[in-house]
Each structure stands twice: as C-alpha cells, then as structure tokens.
Short mmCIF file of C-alpha atoms in Angstrom, two decimals:
data_model
loop_
_atom_site.label_atom_id
_atom_site.label_comp_id
_atom_site.label_asym_id
_atom_site.label_seq_id
_atom_site.Cartn_x
_atom_site.Cartn_y
_atom_site.Cartn_z
CA MET A 1 27.16 -21.96 29.86
CA PRO A 2 24.61 -23.07 27.17
CA ASP A 3 25.63 -22.60 23.56
CA ALA A 4 23.21 -20.04 22.15
CA THR A 5 23.92 -21.20 18.60
CA THR A 6 22.60 -24.71 19.28
CA GLU A 7 19.37 -23.69 20.96
CA GLN A 8 16.31 -22.85 18.88
CA PRO A 9 13.90 -20.89 21.08
CA GLY A 10 10.35 -20.34 19.97
CA ILE A 11 9.11 -17.17 18.36
CA ASP A 12 8.75 -14.36 20.87
CA VAL A 13 6.28 -11.76 19.63
CA GLY A 14 7.24 -9.49 22.49
CA ARG A 15 10.78 -9.32 21.11
CA TYR A 16 9.54 -7.92 17.82
CA TRP A 17 7.45 -5.35 19.64
CA THR A 18 10.49 -4.39 21.70
CA VAL A 19 12.50 -3.87 18.52
CA LEU A 20 9.81 -1.60 17.07
CA VAL A 21 9.53 0.40 20.27
CA SER A 22 13.30 0.81 20.51
CA ARG A 23 13.44 1.89 16.87
CA TRP A 24 10.36 4.08 16.88
CA GLN A 25 12.32 6.96 15.33
CA THR A 26 13.04 4.78 12.28
CA VAL A 27 9.39 3.78 11.98
CA VAL A 28 8.23 7.40 12.27
CA ALA A 29 10.85 8.47 9.72
CA GLY A 30 9.51 5.85 7.30
CA VAL A 31 5.94 7.09 7.77
CA ILE A 32 7.01 10.71 7.23
CA LEU A 33 8.97 9.72 4.14
CA GLY A 34 5.96 7.87 2.71
CA LEU A 35 3.69 10.87 3.33
CA LEU A 36 6.23 13.25 1.80
CA ILE A 37 6.50 11.12 -1.34
CA ALA A 38 2.72 10.88 -1.62
CA GLY A 39 2.35 14.63 -1.06
CA SER A 40 5.04 15.39 -3.63
CA TYR A 41 3.30 13.15 -6.13
CA LEU A 42 0.03 15.01 -5.56
CA LEU A 43 1.80 18.34 -6.10
CA ILE A 44 3.72 17.27 -9.21
CA VAL A 45 1.06 15.25 -11.02
CA PRO A 46 -1.72 17.51 -12.36
CA THR A 47 -5.17 16.84 -10.99
CA THR A 48 -7.74 15.54 -13.46
CA TYR A 49 -11.48 15.02 -13.18
CA VAL A 50 -13.53 12.22 -14.69
CA ALA A 51 -17.23 12.72 -15.44
CA VAL A 52 -19.47 9.79 -16.37
CA THR A 53 -22.70 9.49 -18.30
CA THR A 54 -24.68 6.25 -18.39
CA LEU A 55 -27.16 5.61 -21.19
CA SER A 56 -29.31 2.78 -22.52
CA VAL A 57 -28.88 1.92 -26.21
CA LEU A 58 -32.20 1.03 -27.83
CA PRO A 59 -32.49 -1.33 -30.81
CA ILE A 60 -33.91 0.04 -34.07
CA THR A 61 -37.15 -1.87 -34.70
CA SER A 62 -40.66 -1.32 -35.96
CA ASP A 63 -42.14 -3.00 -32.91
CA PRO A 64 -40.22 -1.83 -29.84
CA TYR A 65 -42.72 -3.45 -27.47
CA ALA A 66 -42.72 -6.95 -28.91
CA ALA A 67 -42.89 -9.55 -26.15
CA ASN A 68 -40.36 -11.85 -27.81
CA ARG A 69 -37.79 -9.13 -28.50
CA ASN A 70 -34.25 -9.58 -27.12
CA ASN A 71 -32.22 -6.39 -27.25
CA ASN A 72 -28.94 -8.25 -26.94
CA ASN A 73 -29.62 -10.05 -30.22
CA LEU A 74 -30.43 -6.80 -32.00
CA LEU A 75 -27.42 -4.76 -30.86
CA ASP A 76 -23.68 -5.02 -31.47
CA MET A 77 -22.38 -3.14 -28.43
CA ASN A 78 -18.76 -3.24 -29.60
CA ALA A 79 -19.74 -1.44 -32.79
CA GLU A 80 -21.88 0.99 -30.80
CA ALA A 81 -18.93 1.76 -28.49
CA THR A 82 -16.72 2.47 -31.50
CA THR A 83 -19.35 4.83 -32.87
CA ALA A 84 -19.74 6.61 -29.54
CA ARG A 85 -15.99 7.38 -29.48
CA SER A 86 -15.69 8.34 -33.14
CA PHE A 87 -14.48 11.66 -34.47
CA LYS A 88 -17.89 12.29 -36.03
CA VAL A 89 -19.60 12.14 -32.65
CA ALA A 90 -16.83 14.22 -30.99
CA GLU A 91 -17.10 16.86 -33.72
CA LEU A 92 -20.87 17.13 -33.26
CA ALA A 93 -20.44 17.29 -29.46
CA ALA A 94 -17.83 20.06 -29.72
CA LYS A 95 -20.16 22.11 -31.91
CA SER A 96 -23.36 21.55 -30.00
CA GLY A 97 -22.65 21.46 -26.27
CA ALA A 98 -18.95 21.43 -25.46
CA ASP A 99 -17.59 24.83 -26.38
CA GLN A 100 -14.46 24.30 -24.25
CA TRP A 101 -13.40 21.31 -26.35
CA ASN A 102 -12.02 20.73 -29.80
CA PRO A 103 -13.07 17.48 -31.53
CA ILE A 104 -9.69 15.73 -31.42
CA GLU A 105 -9.07 16.58 -27.76
CA LEU A 106 -12.58 15.49 -26.82
CA ARG A 107 -12.25 12.18 -28.66
CA ASP A 108 -8.88 11.45 -27.06
CA SER A 109 -10.25 12.27 -23.59
CA THR A 110 -13.26 9.97 -23.97
CA GLU A 111 -13.51 6.36 -22.86
CA VAL A 112 -16.52 4.20 -23.70
CA ALA A 113 -17.41 0.99 -21.87
CA ALA A 114 -20.17 -1.25 -23.25
CA GLY A 115 -20.99 -4.67 -21.87
CA THR A 116 -21.57 -7.52 -24.30
CA GLY A 117 -24.38 -8.90 -22.17
CA SER A 118 -26.34 -5.68 -21.70
CA SER A 119 -27.53 -2.69 -23.66
CA THR A 120 -26.09 -0.05 -21.30
CA MET A 121 -23.13 2.12 -22.19
CA THR A 122 -20.91 4.30 -20.02
CA ILE A 123 -19.17 7.35 -21.47
CA SER A 124 -16.33 8.82 -19.40
CA VAL A 125 -14.54 12.07 -20.15
CA THR A 126 -11.35 13.26 -18.41
CA ALA A 127 -10.55 16.96 -18.13
CA ASP A 128 -8.54 19.40 -16.05
CA SER A 129 -11.66 20.86 -14.42
CA GLU A 130 -14.89 19.46 -13.10
CA GLU A 131 -17.05 21.72 -15.27
CA LYS A 132 -15.18 20.81 -18.44
CA ALA A 133 -15.40 17.10 -17.70
CA ARG A 134 -19.17 17.27 -17.12
CA SER A 135 -19.78 19.29 -20.27
CA GLY A 136 -17.70 16.88 -22.34
CA ALA A 137 -19.40 13.74 -21.02
CA GLY A 138 -22.89 15.19 -21.45
CA ALA A 139 -22.15 16.50 -24.96
CA MET A 140 -20.68 13.15 -26.08
CA ALA A 141 -23.74 11.24 -24.87
CA ASP A 142 -26.17 13.65 -26.57
CA ALA A 143 -24.12 13.66 -29.76
CA TYR A 144 -23.97 9.86 -29.89
CA ILE A 145 -27.74 9.51 -29.50
CA LYS A 146 -28.37 12.22 -32.09
CA THR A 147 -25.86 10.72 -34.54
CA ARG A 148 -27.40 7.26 -34.21
CA SER A 149 -30.94 8.62 -34.52
CA ASP A 150 -30.01 10.70 -37.58
CA GLN A 151 -28.45 7.66 -39.21
CA VAL A 152 -31.66 5.71 -38.70
CA LYS A 153 -33.81 8.50 -40.08
CA LEU A 154 -31.53 8.93 -43.08
CA SER A 155 -31.67 5.20 -43.82
CA ILE A 156 -35.47 5.19 -43.58
CA ASP A 157 -35.78 8.25 -45.81
CA ASN A 158 -33.54 6.70 -48.47
CA ALA A 159 -35.50 3.45 -48.37
CA MET A 160 -38.82 5.30 -48.53
CA GLN A 161 -37.65 7.39 -51.49
CA LYS A 162 -36.59 4.31 -53.45
CA ASP A 163 -39.86 2.58 -52.62
CA GLN A 164 -41.86 5.62 -53.78
CA GLU A 165 -40.01 5.66 -57.07
CA ARG A 166 -40.66 1.95 -57.48
CA ILE A 167 -44.35 2.42 -56.61
CA SER A 168 -44.72 5.18 -59.21
CA SER A 169 -43.15 2.97 -61.85
CA LEU A 170 -45.37 0.00 -60.95
CA ARG A 171 -48.49 2.18 -61.03
CA GLN A 172 -47.69 3.21 -64.57
CA SER A 173 -47.16 -0.43 -65.49
CA LEU A 174 -50.44 -1.32 -63.82
CA ASN A 175 -52.34 1.35 -65.78
CA ALA A 176 -50.85 0.03 -69.01
CA ALA A 177 -51.86 -3.54 -68.13
CA LEU A 178 -55.41 -2.41 -67.33
CA LYS A 179 -55.68 -0.61 -70.66
CA ARG A 180 -54.45 -3.69 -72.53
CA LEU A 181 -56.93 -5.83 -70.63
CA ALA A 182 -59.80 -3.50 -71.47
CA SER A 183 -58.96 -3.40 -75.19
CA ALA A 184 -58.29 -7.12 -75.56
CA LYS A 185 -60.97 -9.58 -76.64
CA PRO A 186 -62.19 -11.57 -73.67
CA GLY A 187 -60.68 -15.04 -73.61
CA SER A 188 -57.96 -14.12 -76.03
CA PRO A 189 -54.27 -14.69 -75.28
CA ALA A 190 -53.75 -10.90 -75.09
CA ALA A 191 -56.42 -10.61 -72.41
CA ALA A 192 -54.88 -13.46 -70.42
CA GLU A 193 -51.44 -11.87 -70.58
CA ALA A 194 -52.78 -8.49 -69.51
CA SER A 195 -54.66 -10.08 -66.61
CA ALA A 196 -51.52 -11.89 -65.42
CA ASP A 197 -49.48 -8.67 -65.57
CA GLN A 198 -52.15 -6.92 -63.55
CA GLN A 199 -52.03 -9.51 -60.79
CA ILE A 200 -48.22 -9.54 -60.60
CA ILE A 201 -47.99 -5.77 -60.45
CA SER A 202 -50.72 -5.63 -57.80
CA LEU A 203 -48.79 -8.09 -55.62
CA GLN A 204 -45.59 -6.04 -55.96
CA LEU A 205 -47.43 -2.85 -55.06
CA SER A 206 -48.99 -4.53 -52.05
CA ALA A 207 -45.56 -5.63 -50.82
CA LEU A 208 -44.16 -2.14 -51.27
CA PHE A 209 -47.08 -0.57 -49.41
CA THR A 210 -46.57 -3.06 -46.53
CA ARG A 211 -42.88 -2.22 -46.39
CA ALA A 212 -43.62 1.50 -46.41
CA ARG A 213 -46.00 1.14 -43.49
CA SER A 214 -43.32 -0.87 -41.66
CA LEU A 215 -40.69 1.80 -42.26
CA GLU A 216 -43.06 4.50 -41.10
CA GLY A 217 -43.49 2.58 -37.83
CA VAL A 218 -39.76 2.29 -37.08
CA ASP A 219 -38.85 3.91 -33.76
CA SER A 220 -35.84 6.14 -34.37
CA THR A 221 -35.17 6.72 -30.66
CA ALA A 222 -31.53 5.64 -30.51
CA GLY A 223 -31.04 5.70 -26.75
CA VAL A 224 -32.02 7.14 -23.42
CA ILE A 225 -29.70 8.83 -20.93
CA LEU A 226 -30.05 7.11 -17.57
CA ASN A 227 -27.57 9.08 -15.48
CA PRO A 228 -26.58 12.45 -16.94
CA ALA A 229 -23.12 13.84 -16.27
CA SER A 230 -24.61 16.74 -14.33
CA VAL A 231 -25.74 14.46 -11.48
CA THR A 232 -23.11 11.71 -11.44
CA GLN A 233 -20.21 11.82 -9.02
CA ILE A 234 -16.95 13.26 -10.25
CA THR A 235 -13.85 11.09 -9.83
CA ARG A 236 -10.67 12.92 -8.97
CA LYS A 237 -7.31 11.57 -10.10
CA PRO A 238 -5.07 11.06 -8.32
CA ALA A 239 -7.34 10.58 -5.31
CA ARG A 240 -5.86 12.54 -2.41
CA ILE A 241 -7.11 10.35 0.43
CA THR A 242 -6.18 7.14 -1.37
CA MET A 243 -2.75 8.45 -2.29
CA LEU A 244 -2.00 9.70 1.22
CA ALA A 245 -3.27 6.44 2.73
CA THR A 246 -1.06 4.51 0.33
CA GLY A 247 1.92 6.66 1.23
CA LEU A 248 1.18 6.19 4.94
CA ALA A 249 0.91 2.41 4.60
CA ALA A 250 4.00 2.14 2.40
CA GLY A 251 5.99 4.40 4.73
CA LEU A 252 4.91 2.40 7.77
CA LEU A 253 5.95 -0.84 6.08
CA LEU A 254 9.25 0.71 5.02
CA GLY A 255 9.85 2.00 8.54
CA ILE A 256 9.14 -1.41 10.09
CA ILE A 257 11.49 -3.14 7.64
CA ALA A 258 14.17 -0.52 8.22
CA ALA A 259 13.75 -0.89 11.99
CA PHE A 260 14.39 -4.62 11.86
CA VAL A 261 17.25 -4.23 9.37
CA THR A 262 19.04 -1.58 11.42
CA HIS A 263 18.37 -3.55 14.59
CA SER A 264 19.90 -6.70 13.12
CA ARG A 265 22.90 -4.78 11.77
CA ARG A 266 23.59 -2.91 14.98
CA LYS A 267 22.94 -5.89 17.23
CA ALA A 268 22.56 -3.84 20.40
CA ILE A 269 21.06 -5.01 23.66
CA HIS A 270 17.72 -3.31 24.19
CA SER A 271 16.07 -5.25 27.00
CA ALA A 272 16.35 -8.07 29.48
CA ASN A 273 14.69 -10.25 26.89
CA ASP A 274 17.68 -9.75 24.56
CA LEU A 275 20.08 -10.90 27.26
CA ARG A 276 17.98 -13.95 28.01
CA ARG A 277 17.45 -14.85 24.37
CA GLU A 278 20.98 -14.28 23.05
CA PHE A 279 23.13 -15.28 26.05
CA ASP A 280 20.80 -17.02 28.52
CA ILE A 281 21.67 -14.36 31.11
CA GLU A 282 19.06 -13.28 33.64
CA THR A 283 18.68 -9.64 34.65
CA LEU A 284 19.31 -8.69 38.27
CA GLY A 285 17.60 -5.31 37.94
CA ALA A 286 17.86 -1.81 36.51
CA MET A 287 19.52 1.36 37.84
CA ASP A 288 19.90 5.02 36.91
CA ASP A 289 23.44 6.30 36.31
CA ASP A 290 23.12 9.67 38.04
CA SER A 291 25.41 10.84 40.82
CA ALA A 292 23.28 8.94 43.36
CA PRO A 293 22.22 5.81 41.48
CA ARG A 294 18.69 4.71 42.29
CA ASN A 295 17.10 1.26 42.31
CA ALA A 296 20.44 -0.35 43.20
CA ALA A 297 18.91 -2.17 46.21
CA SER A 298 17.12 -4.74 44.03
CA VAL A 299 20.32 -5.39 42.09
CA ALA A 300 22.26 -5.86 45.33
CA GLN A 301 19.69 -8.27 46.80
CA ARG A 302 19.62 -10.45 43.71
CA LEU A 303 23.40 -10.36 43.45
CA LEU A 304 23.70 -11.59 47.07
CA ARG A 305 21.19 -14.38 46.48
CA SER A 306 22.92 -15.58 43.30
CA ALA A 307 26.40 -15.36 44.81
CA SER A 308 25.26 -17.29 47.90
CA ARG A 309 23.58 -19.92 45.75
CA ASP A 310 26.73 -20.46 43.69
CA GLY A 311 29.12 -20.18 46.65
CA ALA A 312 30.93 -17.22 45.11
CA ARG A 313 33.20 -15.19 47.41
CA ALA A 314 34.56 -12.81 44.76
CA VAL A 315 32.32 -11.17 42.18
CA SER A 316 33.54 -8.95 39.36
CA LEU A 317 31.39 -6.11 38.05
CA VAL A 318 32.22 -5.83 34.34
CA PHE A 319 31.13 -2.41 33.10
CA ASP A 320 30.39 -1.99 29.41
CA SER A 321 32.31 0.68 27.50
CA HIS A 322 29.10 2.73 27.15
CA ILE A 323 28.72 3.14 30.93
CA ALA A 324 29.78 6.51 32.39
CA GLY A 325 30.28 7.15 36.10
CA TYR A 326 31.00 3.52 36.94
CA THR A 327 32.63 4.47 40.27
CA ALA A 328 29.38 5.90 41.63
CA LEU A 329 27.54 2.81 40.48
CA THR A 330 30.05 0.52 42.19
CA ASP A 331 29.90 2.50 45.42
CA ARG A 332 26.11 2.42 45.39
CA ILE A 333 25.96 -1.34 44.86
CA VAL A 334 28.53 -1.93 47.61
CA ALA A 335 26.57 0.35 49.96
CA GLU A 336 23.37 -1.57 49.26
CA LEU A 337 25.16 -4.89 49.82
CA GLN A 338 26.46 -3.63 53.17
CA ALA A 339 23.00 -2.34 54.07
CA ALA A 340 21.71 -5.86 53.44
CA GLY A 341 24.03 -7.11 56.21
CA SER A 342 26.89 -8.43 54.13
CA THR A 343 30.53 -7.63 54.78
CA VAL A 344 31.75 -6.31 51.47
CA VAL A 345 35.07 -4.96 50.29
CA THR A 346 36.22 -3.81 46.90
CA ALA A 347 39.49 -4.89 45.34
CA ASP A 348 41.65 -3.73 42.48
CA PRO A 349 43.07 -6.83 40.77
CA SER A 350 46.01 -4.83 39.43
CA LEU A 351 47.16 -4.31 43.03
CA ALA A 352 46.39 -7.80 44.29
CA GLY A 353 49.60 -9.44 43.06
CA GLY A 354 47.72 -12.10 41.21
CA ALA A 355 45.61 -13.22 44.19
CA LEU A 356 42.84 -11.91 46.41
CA SER A 357 42.32 -12.28 50.10
CA ASN A 358 38.79 -12.12 51.47
CA GLU A 359 39.68 -12.63 55.08
CA GLY A 360 37.16 -10.87 57.24
CA ALA A 361 34.91 -10.13 54.26
CA GLY A 362 31.84 -11.98 53.21
CA LEU A 363 32.09 -10.82 49.62
CA VAL A 364 34.77 -9.20 47.49
CA ILE A 365 33.62 -6.92 44.68
CA ILE A 366 36.04 -6.44 41.78
CA PRO A 367 34.98 -3.54 39.52
CA VAL A 368 36.21 -3.69 35.91
CA ALA A 369 36.28 -0.16 34.51
CA PRO A 370 34.73 0.58 31.10
CA ASP A 371 38.13 1.55 29.73
CA ALA A 372 39.97 -1.43 31.21
CA SER A 373 42.30 -3.27 28.86
CA THR A 374 41.72 -6.83 27.79
CA ALA A 375 44.48 -8.04 30.11
CA ALA A 376 42.97 -6.24 33.13
CA ARG A 377 39.53 -7.65 32.36
CA LEU A 378 40.87 -11.19 32.03
CA GLN A 379 42.75 -10.85 35.32
CA ALA A 380 39.63 -9.67 37.16
CA LEU A 381 37.59 -12.53 35.73
CA ARG A 382 40.30 -15.05 36.67
CA LEU A 383 40.37 -13.84 40.27
CA SER A 384 36.56 -13.85 40.66
CA ASP A 385 34.25 -16.80 41.23
CA ALA A 386 31.35 -15.11 39.48
CA SER A 387 30.71 -11.99 37.47
CA VAL A 388 27.94 -9.51 36.80
CA LEU A 389 27.67 -7.68 33.49
CA VAL A 390 26.69 -4.02 33.73
CA VAL A 391 25.19 -2.94 30.40
CA ARG A 392 23.32 -0.02 28.90
CA PRO A 393 20.14 -0.89 26.95
CA GLY A 394 20.23 0.44 23.42
CA ALA A 395 24.01 1.07 23.50
CA THR A 396 25.78 -2.12 24.56
CA ARG A 397 26.49 -4.16 21.45
CA MET A 398 26.03 -7.91 21.34
CA ARG A 399 29.45 -8.29 19.72
CA ASP A 400 31.14 -6.62 22.68
CA LEU A 401 29.05 -8.57 25.16
CA ALA A 402 29.90 -11.83 23.42
CA VAL A 403 33.59 -11.05 23.95
CA VAL A 404 33.04 -10.60 27.70
CA VAL A 405 30.92 -13.77 27.93
CA GLY A 406 33.66 -15.70 26.14
CA ASP A 407 36.36 -14.26 28.43
CA ALA A 408 34.32 -15.17 31.52
CA ALA A 409 33.86 -18.74 30.32
CA GLU A 410 37.57 -19.00 29.53
CA MET A 411 38.59 -17.66 32.97
CA GLY A 412 36.09 -19.85 34.82
CA SER A 413 34.00 -16.97 36.15
CA HIS A 414 30.32 -17.87 36.12
CA ILE A 415 28.04 -15.04 34.97
CA ILE A 416 25.27 -14.84 37.55
CA GLY A 417 23.35 -12.03 35.86
CA ALA A 418 23.33 -8.56 34.36
CA ALA A 419 22.43 -5.11 35.63
CA LEU A 420 20.79 -2.65 33.25
CA VAL A 421 21.87 0.97 33.58
CA THR A 422 19.59 3.66 32.22
CA HIS A 423 21.38 6.79 31.06
CA ARG A 424 20.26 10.18 32.33
CA PRO A 425 21.46 12.80 29.80
CA GLY A 426 23.71 15.56 31.05
CA ARG A 427 25.13 13.66 34.03
CA TYR A 428 28.26 12.24 32.46
CA ALA A 429 30.27 12.21 29.29
CA SER A 430 28.76 10.65 26.21
CA ALA A 431 29.18 6.95 25.54
CA GLU A 432 31.68 7.68 22.76
CA GLU A 433 33.83 9.72 25.17
CA ALA A 434 33.54 7.27 28.05
CA ALA A 435 35.61 4.39 26.70
CA PRO A 436 36.90 2.69 23.56
CA ASN A 437 35.25 -0.32 21.90
CA ARG A 438 34.88 -3.23 24.31
CA ALA A 439 36.09 -5.66 21.62
CA GLU A 440 39.49 -3.90 21.54
CA ASP A 441 42.01 -3.26 24.30
CA THR A 442 43.64 0.08 25.00
CA ALA A 443 46.35 -0.62 22.44
CA GLY A 444 43.77 -1.21 19.73
CA THR A 445 44.41 -4.97 19.61
CA PRO A 446 41.27 -7.12 19.14
CA ALA A 447 40.37 -9.19 22.19
#
C-alpha cells in the first residue's frame, strides 16, 4: 500500500470546495456573526451627519483681473484654514446663522481642508442631525468670508485715516512754504529754500493721493461659495451599507477560516476524494442505510470485479463505528452479489476456529460489526484475502480509518475499495449509540 506521507499530490481545488460545502453551517454561522456584530455596532454607535461647503478664497488686491496675477502666490492657505476654524469665526457663525450651535461646540465640530496648490477650501461640520450639520457648515462658510472681508475693510479704513491725517499735515506745510516763497525776494536763499520745500511736499502729497486711489480700488470680496451646504450631499457615519458589507465580508472570511480549521481538527472523511487523497483507496459506490439499502448493486459489481482481479476468495466488510444497521447492509450486498451470478456465503470468523472453508462458494463475505473488538477485527482481516471499508461521509474519522488501514496491512488483507453509506435520519440509532470509538476495543484499550 503506498505511504501517504511520502506522496505529495498536487493542489485539488475541488477538495477545498468539498470542505466548504460540508461545513456550510460554519460558513453561514460566520456570516451571521459578522452581520450581527456590524448591526450591533450600528445600534450602539450614534449616527452622525457631515455637511460640506466648498468655497474659493480670493486674494486681496487692487487689480483682481491682472493677467499676470497668480492667486497661489498671494494666498497662504494654511493660515486661511486656521482662520476659518477659529473661535472668532465660530462665534460669528453661532450668532448669525447657526442658532442650534454654541461657538465652542461649532468650532470643535468643524474641519477645514485647504490645498497648498489651489485656492479652494472645504469646510466640513459634523452634527447629530442633517439639518444641524447643514446649518453649521453654511454658517461657518459665511462667517469666514465676512470675517475676512471685514478685516480687509478695517485695514483699508485705518490706512486711509492715517493717510488723510498725513495729507492734512502736508497741506498745511505746503501753504506755509508757498507763503514763504511769496514773501521772499526772488533769487534769495530764502526763496530757494521755500521753493525746494514746496516741491518736496508736492511729491509727498502726490504719493499719498496715489496710494489713496489704490486703497479705494482694493476688492474686499474675500471669497465665493462654490457649493453651499444646502445642496451638497450629506455623509452619514457610520455608513450603514458599508458597515453591513464589511461585516458580511469579515463574517464570510471568518466562516471560511473556521470551516477549514474545524475540518482539519476533526479530520473526518467527507467524500470519495478524501479516501483517494489520504489513503489511496478507491470508492466502490454509495448506499443508503435504510431497512432496504438502495444502490447496493453498483457496490456489489465493483466488489466482484476487484476481488476477481486480485484473486481474492474471502473478503471482509469492515464497518465503521458510525454505521448503524450493518446487518441489513451486509445482507443487501450479499443478495446483490448472488444476483450477479456469484456463489456467496457469509462467515463469522469467531466461529471458524481460526480458518475458513470456501468449498462450494465462489466468494466468502466476512462482516466485521461496528462494535467488534480489535481482536475480532484483526482475526477477520487475517482470514480474508481482501477487505472493503464501509464508511459514513462526514462521520468516519481519518484517525479511526488509519487504524483499520494499518491493521489490514499488518494482517495481509489488501483493501480493494470503500463503500460510502449515507445516513437516513430516524432509521437507526445515532452514531454515538451505535458503537464505541473505532480506535479503541471494547475494553477501552487503544488499538
């Protein structure tokens, strides 16, 4: 018999699919658990709403339409973002358009994003209701623009006031210089001095007048709202669909992992592929374990072919401890063998005196009961030329099957195949009541 530990078969994708199908309850339980956790999170964590306002920050300049103007060089967006999230702006917003907010709460609920390579700014406000979030975002944007515009106007007014005071003073100085020039003798040093003062004062006044005209032309429009909070989409946190989808995906992954882990820990036979992969044993067929087992004909035909090929005259049927109603199964297989034209008898090795006689019989069938002791099983295998393993998919454990395979090799009984028995609930006792662990004999001694 090939040593399964020395062979390295290729990856069989169908095996993994078989594992998932056989453990579908574990996979479904993982999905349900993931959805329950996601749903619980949605119920426990309070729902918040995020409203967004997008605005364009305009540079303060006297010529807003200059062809060579670069807004990025005229604006410090980091400083503008700090201003937009300041307490001063939040206080103005709370007073003017956000009655549901207090300044500190509004400032703490506001996030401002400003790109260094552009003049756009995004103001986001988080609240416990959609209406409150929209009102906060809109009020913060309006308050920021108004605060910035007011600062510009205040700076211009202060500069204009100082310039007006300076102009008044220079005009008085100019009048005094003109009077001195008029009273001085032409060509005298006093006349020259008065003329020089007149020219200097006139130049200073001209510069102040030019500056005043420049200040009067400054555009105090601080910014323009591009997307008001009233029309932008509200973001809900946590997002229900995203959270449920995440829970579904995480639960599915958990269920798949758990399916493979439990499968590897239990090590049960689930399909013919498991028998072929783990023990290099071919499957003769599958039967039902009701009172009149069905589909036994195919098992009988393949058993006859394999026994004839190997020259076996005595074949033992080794029933796994999870098989109930093994007598009906044995009788059905024997009946199908006889119907195929073979002379078949059954034998009890415990009554054979250590030897079997198959005179007048083409084939001797030796059934090994599910609750047979280790000694009885070894005796049946020793007296048989070949053996057939009768297993239940999903219940027969690889550990127990490995014991039988080892016993058969030790006793010189070649395993010609396995028969799969599908359980039909309600027909017989449960697997736990049918027989003890295959790896232990009736006295509880390990095989």
